[in-house]
mmCIF file of C-alpha atoms in Angstrom:
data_model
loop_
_atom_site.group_PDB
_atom_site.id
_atom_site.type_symbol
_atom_site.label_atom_id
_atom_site.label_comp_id
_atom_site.label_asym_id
_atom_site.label_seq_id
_atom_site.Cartn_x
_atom_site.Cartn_y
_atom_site.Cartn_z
ATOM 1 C CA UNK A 1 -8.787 26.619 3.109
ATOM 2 C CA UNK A 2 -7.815 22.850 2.761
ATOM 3 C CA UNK A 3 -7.748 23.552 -1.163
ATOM 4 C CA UNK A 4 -5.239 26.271 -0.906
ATOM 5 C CA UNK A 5 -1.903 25.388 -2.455
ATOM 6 C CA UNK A 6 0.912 24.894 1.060
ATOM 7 C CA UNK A 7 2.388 28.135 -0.034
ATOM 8 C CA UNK A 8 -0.336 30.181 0.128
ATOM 9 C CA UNK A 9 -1.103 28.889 3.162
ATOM 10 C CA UNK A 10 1.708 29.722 4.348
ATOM 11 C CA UNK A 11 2.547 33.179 3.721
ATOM 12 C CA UNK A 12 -1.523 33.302 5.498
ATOM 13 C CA UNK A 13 0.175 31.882 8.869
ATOM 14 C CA UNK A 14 3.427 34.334 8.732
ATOM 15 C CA UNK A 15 1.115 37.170 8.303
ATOM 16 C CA UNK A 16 -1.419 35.964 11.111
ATOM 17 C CA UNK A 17 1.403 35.717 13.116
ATOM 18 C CA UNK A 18 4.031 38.081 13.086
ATOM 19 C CA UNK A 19 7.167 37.835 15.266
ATOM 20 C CA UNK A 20 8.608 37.450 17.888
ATOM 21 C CA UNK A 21 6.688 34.980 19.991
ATOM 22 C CA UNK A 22 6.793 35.812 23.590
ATOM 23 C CA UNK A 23 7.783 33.599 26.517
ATOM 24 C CA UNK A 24 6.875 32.109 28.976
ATOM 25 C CA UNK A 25 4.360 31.771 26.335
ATOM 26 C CA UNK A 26 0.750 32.629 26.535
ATOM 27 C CA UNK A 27 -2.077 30.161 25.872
ATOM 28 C CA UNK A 28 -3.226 33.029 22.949
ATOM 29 C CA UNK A 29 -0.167 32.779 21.084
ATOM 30 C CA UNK A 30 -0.861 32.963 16.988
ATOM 31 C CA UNK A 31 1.589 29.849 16.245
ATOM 32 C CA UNK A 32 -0.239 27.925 18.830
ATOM 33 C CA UNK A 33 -3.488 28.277 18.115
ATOM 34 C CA UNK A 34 -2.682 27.389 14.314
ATOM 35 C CA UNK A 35 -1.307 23.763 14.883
ATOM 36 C CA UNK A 36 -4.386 22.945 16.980
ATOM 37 C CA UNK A 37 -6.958 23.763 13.775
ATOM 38 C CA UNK A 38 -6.382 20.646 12.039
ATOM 39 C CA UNK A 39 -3.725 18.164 10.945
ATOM 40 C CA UNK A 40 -2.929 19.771 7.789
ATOM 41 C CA UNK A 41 -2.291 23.081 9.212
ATOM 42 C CA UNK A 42 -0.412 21.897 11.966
ATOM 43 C CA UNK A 43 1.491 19.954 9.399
ATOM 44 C CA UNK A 44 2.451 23.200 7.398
ATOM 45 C CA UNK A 45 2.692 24.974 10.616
ATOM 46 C CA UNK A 46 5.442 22.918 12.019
ATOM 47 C CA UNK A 47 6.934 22.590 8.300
ATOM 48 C CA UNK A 48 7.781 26.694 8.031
ATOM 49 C CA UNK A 49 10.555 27.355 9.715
ATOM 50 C CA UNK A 50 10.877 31.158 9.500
ATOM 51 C CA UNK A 51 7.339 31.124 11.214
ATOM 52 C CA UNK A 52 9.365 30.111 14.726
ATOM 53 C CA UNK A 53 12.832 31.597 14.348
ATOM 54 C CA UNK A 54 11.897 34.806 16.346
ATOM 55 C CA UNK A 55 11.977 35.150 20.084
ATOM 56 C CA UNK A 56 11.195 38.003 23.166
ATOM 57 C CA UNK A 57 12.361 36.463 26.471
ATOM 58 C CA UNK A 58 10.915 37.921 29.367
ATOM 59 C CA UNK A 59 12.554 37.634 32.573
ATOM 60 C CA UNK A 60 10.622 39.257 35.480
ATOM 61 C CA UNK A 61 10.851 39.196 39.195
ATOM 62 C CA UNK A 62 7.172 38.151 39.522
ATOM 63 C CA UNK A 63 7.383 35.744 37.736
ATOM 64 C CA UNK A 64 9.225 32.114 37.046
ATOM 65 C CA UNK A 65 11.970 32.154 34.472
ATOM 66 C CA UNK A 66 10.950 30.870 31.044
ATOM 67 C CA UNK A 67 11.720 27.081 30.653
ATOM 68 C CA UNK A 68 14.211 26.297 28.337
ATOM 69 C CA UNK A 69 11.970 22.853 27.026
ATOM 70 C CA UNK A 70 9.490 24.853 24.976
ATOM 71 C CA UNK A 71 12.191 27.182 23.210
ATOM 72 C CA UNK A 72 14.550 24.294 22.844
ATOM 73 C CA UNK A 73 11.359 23.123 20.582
ATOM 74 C CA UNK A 74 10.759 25.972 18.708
ATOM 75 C CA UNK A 75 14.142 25.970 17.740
ATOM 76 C CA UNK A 76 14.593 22.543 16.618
ATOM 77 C CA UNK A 77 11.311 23.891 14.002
ATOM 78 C CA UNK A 78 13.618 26.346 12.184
ATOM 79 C CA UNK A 79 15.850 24.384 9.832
ATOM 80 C CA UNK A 80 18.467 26.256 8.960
ATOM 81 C CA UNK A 81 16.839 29.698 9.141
ATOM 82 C CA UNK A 82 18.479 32.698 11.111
ATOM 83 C CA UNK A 83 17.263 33.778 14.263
ATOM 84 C CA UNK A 84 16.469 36.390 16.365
ATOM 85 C CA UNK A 85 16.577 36.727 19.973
ATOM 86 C CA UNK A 86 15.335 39.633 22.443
ATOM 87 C CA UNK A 87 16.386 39.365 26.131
ATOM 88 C CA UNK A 88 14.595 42.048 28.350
ATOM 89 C CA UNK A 89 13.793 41.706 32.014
ATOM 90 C CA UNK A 90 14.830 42.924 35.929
ATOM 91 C CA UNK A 91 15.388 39.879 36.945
ATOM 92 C CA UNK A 92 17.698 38.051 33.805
ATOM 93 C CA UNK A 93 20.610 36.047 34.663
ATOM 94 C CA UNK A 94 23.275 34.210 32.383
ATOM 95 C CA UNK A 95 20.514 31.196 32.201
ATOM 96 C CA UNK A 96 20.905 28.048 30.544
ATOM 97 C CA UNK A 97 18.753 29.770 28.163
ATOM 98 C CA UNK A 98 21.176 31.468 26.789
ATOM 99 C CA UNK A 99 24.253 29.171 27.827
ATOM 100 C CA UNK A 100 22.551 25.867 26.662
ATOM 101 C CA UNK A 101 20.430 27.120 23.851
ATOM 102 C CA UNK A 102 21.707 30.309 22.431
ATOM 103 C CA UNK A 103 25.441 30.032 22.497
ATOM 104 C CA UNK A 104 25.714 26.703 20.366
ATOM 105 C CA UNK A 105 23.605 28.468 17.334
ATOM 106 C CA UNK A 106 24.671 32.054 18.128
ATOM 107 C CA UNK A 107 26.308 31.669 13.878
ATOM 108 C CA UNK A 108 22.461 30.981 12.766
ATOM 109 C CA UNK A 109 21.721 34.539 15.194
ATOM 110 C CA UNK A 110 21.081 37.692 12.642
ATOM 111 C CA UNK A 111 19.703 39.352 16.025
ATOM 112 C CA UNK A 112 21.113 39.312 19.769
ATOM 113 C CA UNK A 113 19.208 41.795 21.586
ATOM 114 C CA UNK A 114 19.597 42.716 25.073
ATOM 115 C CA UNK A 115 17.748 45.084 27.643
ATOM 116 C CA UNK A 116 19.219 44.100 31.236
ATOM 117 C CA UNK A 117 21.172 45.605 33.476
ATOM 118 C CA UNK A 118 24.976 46.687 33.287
ATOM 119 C CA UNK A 119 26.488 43.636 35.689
ATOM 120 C CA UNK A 120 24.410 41.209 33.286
ATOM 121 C CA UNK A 121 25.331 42.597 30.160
ATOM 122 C CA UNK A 122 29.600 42.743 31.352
ATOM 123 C CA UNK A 123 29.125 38.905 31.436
ATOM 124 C CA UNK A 124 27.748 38.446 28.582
ATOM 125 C CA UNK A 125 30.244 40.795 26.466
ATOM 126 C CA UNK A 126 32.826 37.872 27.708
ATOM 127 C CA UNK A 127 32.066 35.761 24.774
ATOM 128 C CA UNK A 128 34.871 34.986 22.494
ATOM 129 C CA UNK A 129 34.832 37.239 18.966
ATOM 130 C CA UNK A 130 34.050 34.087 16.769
ATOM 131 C CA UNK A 131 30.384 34.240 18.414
ATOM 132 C CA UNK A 132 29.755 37.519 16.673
ATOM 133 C CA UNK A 133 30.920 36.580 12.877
ATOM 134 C CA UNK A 134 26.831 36.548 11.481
ATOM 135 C CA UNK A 135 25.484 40.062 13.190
ATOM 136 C CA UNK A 136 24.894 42.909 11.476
ATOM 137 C CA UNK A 137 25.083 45.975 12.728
#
């Protein structure tokens, strides 16, 4: 594969690994095991941003809340491409998550998905209108 044109490879790596990527993420995950192949495919990898602008947040009782370190990187991988966020878990609270990481791109959002429980969700319908200008219905 090193003699296929970046392109090509590229449209290979979105395919291999569709969206969203999961977290707290698992060892297994597609985009992962890609950038540890070798340095040119980690270098087109990390150079595709639509290949990390797609997230499911778990957030469990059982287990620890996803860190927001490794999505904070993801995102800073995406350019300027919209993203997409799925929230879904018992145990989710307003987390810096979403207060640190989400809220300040919420315009590059195309998808703000939510599966949580009624108390939750009130809180987070408190955002001011301008936060909701780039959704689609």
């Amino acid at each position: 594969m090193e003699n296929l044109p970046v392109e090509i490879t590229r449209i290979i790596f979105i395919e291999l690994c569709p969206p969203p990527t999961t977290f707290p993420l698992h060892e297994d995950e597609p985009r992962l095991l890609v950038t540890h192949v070798c340095s040119r495919w980690r270098s087109i990898a990390l150079s595709t941003p639509t290949l990390w602008a797609s997230y499911y947040i778990e957030f469990v009782t059982f287990c620890p809340a996803p860190q927001s370190e490794p999505i904070r990187a993801w995102i800073s991988r995406t350019a300027q491409s919209l993203l997409s966020f799925t929230f879904y878990g018992s145990a989710f609270e307003v987390s810096p998550i979403v207060s640190d990481l989400v809220l300040p791109i919420i315009h590059r959002c195309s998808l703000l998905a939510f599966s949580l429980n009624i108390v939750t969700l009130n809180r987070l319908l408190t955002l001011p209108p301008s936060c909701y200008t780039c959704f689609r219905a």
